[in-house]
Amino acid sequence: GYVLHIEITDTLNKFPKDFNQFPQDFKFHHVPGSDEIAMAFLTVFLIEMALRIVAEQRQFCCGPTKYWNALEVFCLVTMVMEQFMPRNSGMLRNAGMLRLFRILRII
């Protein structure tokens, strides 16, 4: 554990302290068709959420899975915002990481 900690610390210290120091031509590559795929997933998740709200009604907000449902609604809202905001806005940079917590529900 300690050796790994030292290696990670050394690696992180090699990064610039200010991310504005990266070269100006450093950009993420845009994969053609990714917007359409993201919109398809967003549509499927919106339909699924609407059906669950209609089916569960009050249990959706007050039932035993209300916290998981709140997380899923938050993830869905961030997906909608990511889809319709400019790519380089950076406002939702880490919000996508919260979607990984949805995997915990399976466990």
Coordinates of C-alpha atoms in Angstrom, one line a residue, residues 15-88:
F15 CA 1.0 17.0 -13.7
P16 CA 0.8 20.7 -14.1
K17 CA -0.7 22.4 -11.0
D18 CA -2.9 24.5 -13.3
F19 CA -4.7 22.7 -16.1
N20 CA -4.5 25.8 -18.2
Q21 CA -0.9 25.0 -18.8
F22 CA -1.8 22.2 -21.2
P23 CA -1.1 22.9 -24.8
Q24 CA -3.9 24.9 -26.5
D25 CA -4.3 22.2 -29.2
F26 CA -5.1 19.6 -26.5
K27 CA -8.7 18.6 -27.2
F28 CA -10.9 15.6 -26.8
H29 CA -11.7 13.8 -30.0
H30 CA -15.4 13.7 -30.9
V31 CA -16.5 10.3 -32.1
P32 CA -19.0 10.6 -35.1
G33 CA -22.4 9.3 -34.1
S34 CA -21.9 9.6 -30.4
D35 CA -24.5 12.3 -30.1
E36 CA -27.1 10.2 -31.7
I37 CA -26.2 7.2 -29.4
A38 CA -26.4 9.5 -26.3
M39 CA -29.7 10.8 -27.4
A40 CA -31.1 7.3 -27.9
F41 CA -30.0 6.3 -24.4
L42 CA -31.4 9.5 -23.0
T43 CA -34.8 8.7 -24.7
V44 CA -34.8 5.2 -23.4
F45 CA -34.0 6.3 -19.8
L46 CA -36.6 9.1 -19.9
I47 CA -39.3 6.6 -21.0
E48 CA -38.2 4.1 -18.4
M49 CA -38.3 6.8 -15.7
A50 CA -41.7 8.0 -16.8
L51 CA -43.1 4.4 -16.7
R52 CA -41.7 3.8 -13.3
I53 CA -43.2 7.0 -11.9
V54 CA -46.6 6.1 -13.3
A55 CA -46.3 2.5 -12.1
E56 CA -45.0 3.1 -8.6
Q57 CA -46.8 6.4 -8.0
R58 CA -46.4 7.4 -4.3
Q59 CA -44.0 4.5 -3.7
F60 CA -41.5 6.2 -6.1
C61 CA -41.0 9.1 -3.7
C62 CA -41.9 7.5 -0.3
G63 CA -41.1 3.8 -0.7
P64 CA -38.0 1.8 0.4
T65 CA -36.1 2.7 -2.7
K66 CA -36.7 6.4 -2.6
Y67 CA -33.0 7.3 -2.3
W68 CA -32.0 5.1 -5.2
N69 CA -34.8 6.7 -7.2
A70 CA -33.6 10.2 -6.2
L71 CA -30.1 9.3 -7.5
E72 CA -31.5 8.0 -10.7
V73 CA -33.6 11.1 -11.2
F74 CA -30.4 13.2 -10.6
C75 CA -28.4 11.2 -13.1
L76 CA -31.2 11.6 -15.6
V77 CA -31.3 15.3 -15.1
T78 CA -27.5 15.5 -15.6
M79 CA -27.8 13.5 -18.8
V80 CA -30.4 15.9 -20.1
M81 CA -28.2 18.9 -19.2
E82 CA -25.1 17.3 -20.8
Q83 CA -27.0 16.6 -24.0
F84 CA -28.2 20.2 -24.4
M85 CA -25.3 22.2 -23.0
P86 CA -22.2 23.1 -25.0
R87 CA -19.4 20.5 -24.9
N88 CA -16.7 22.8 -23.5

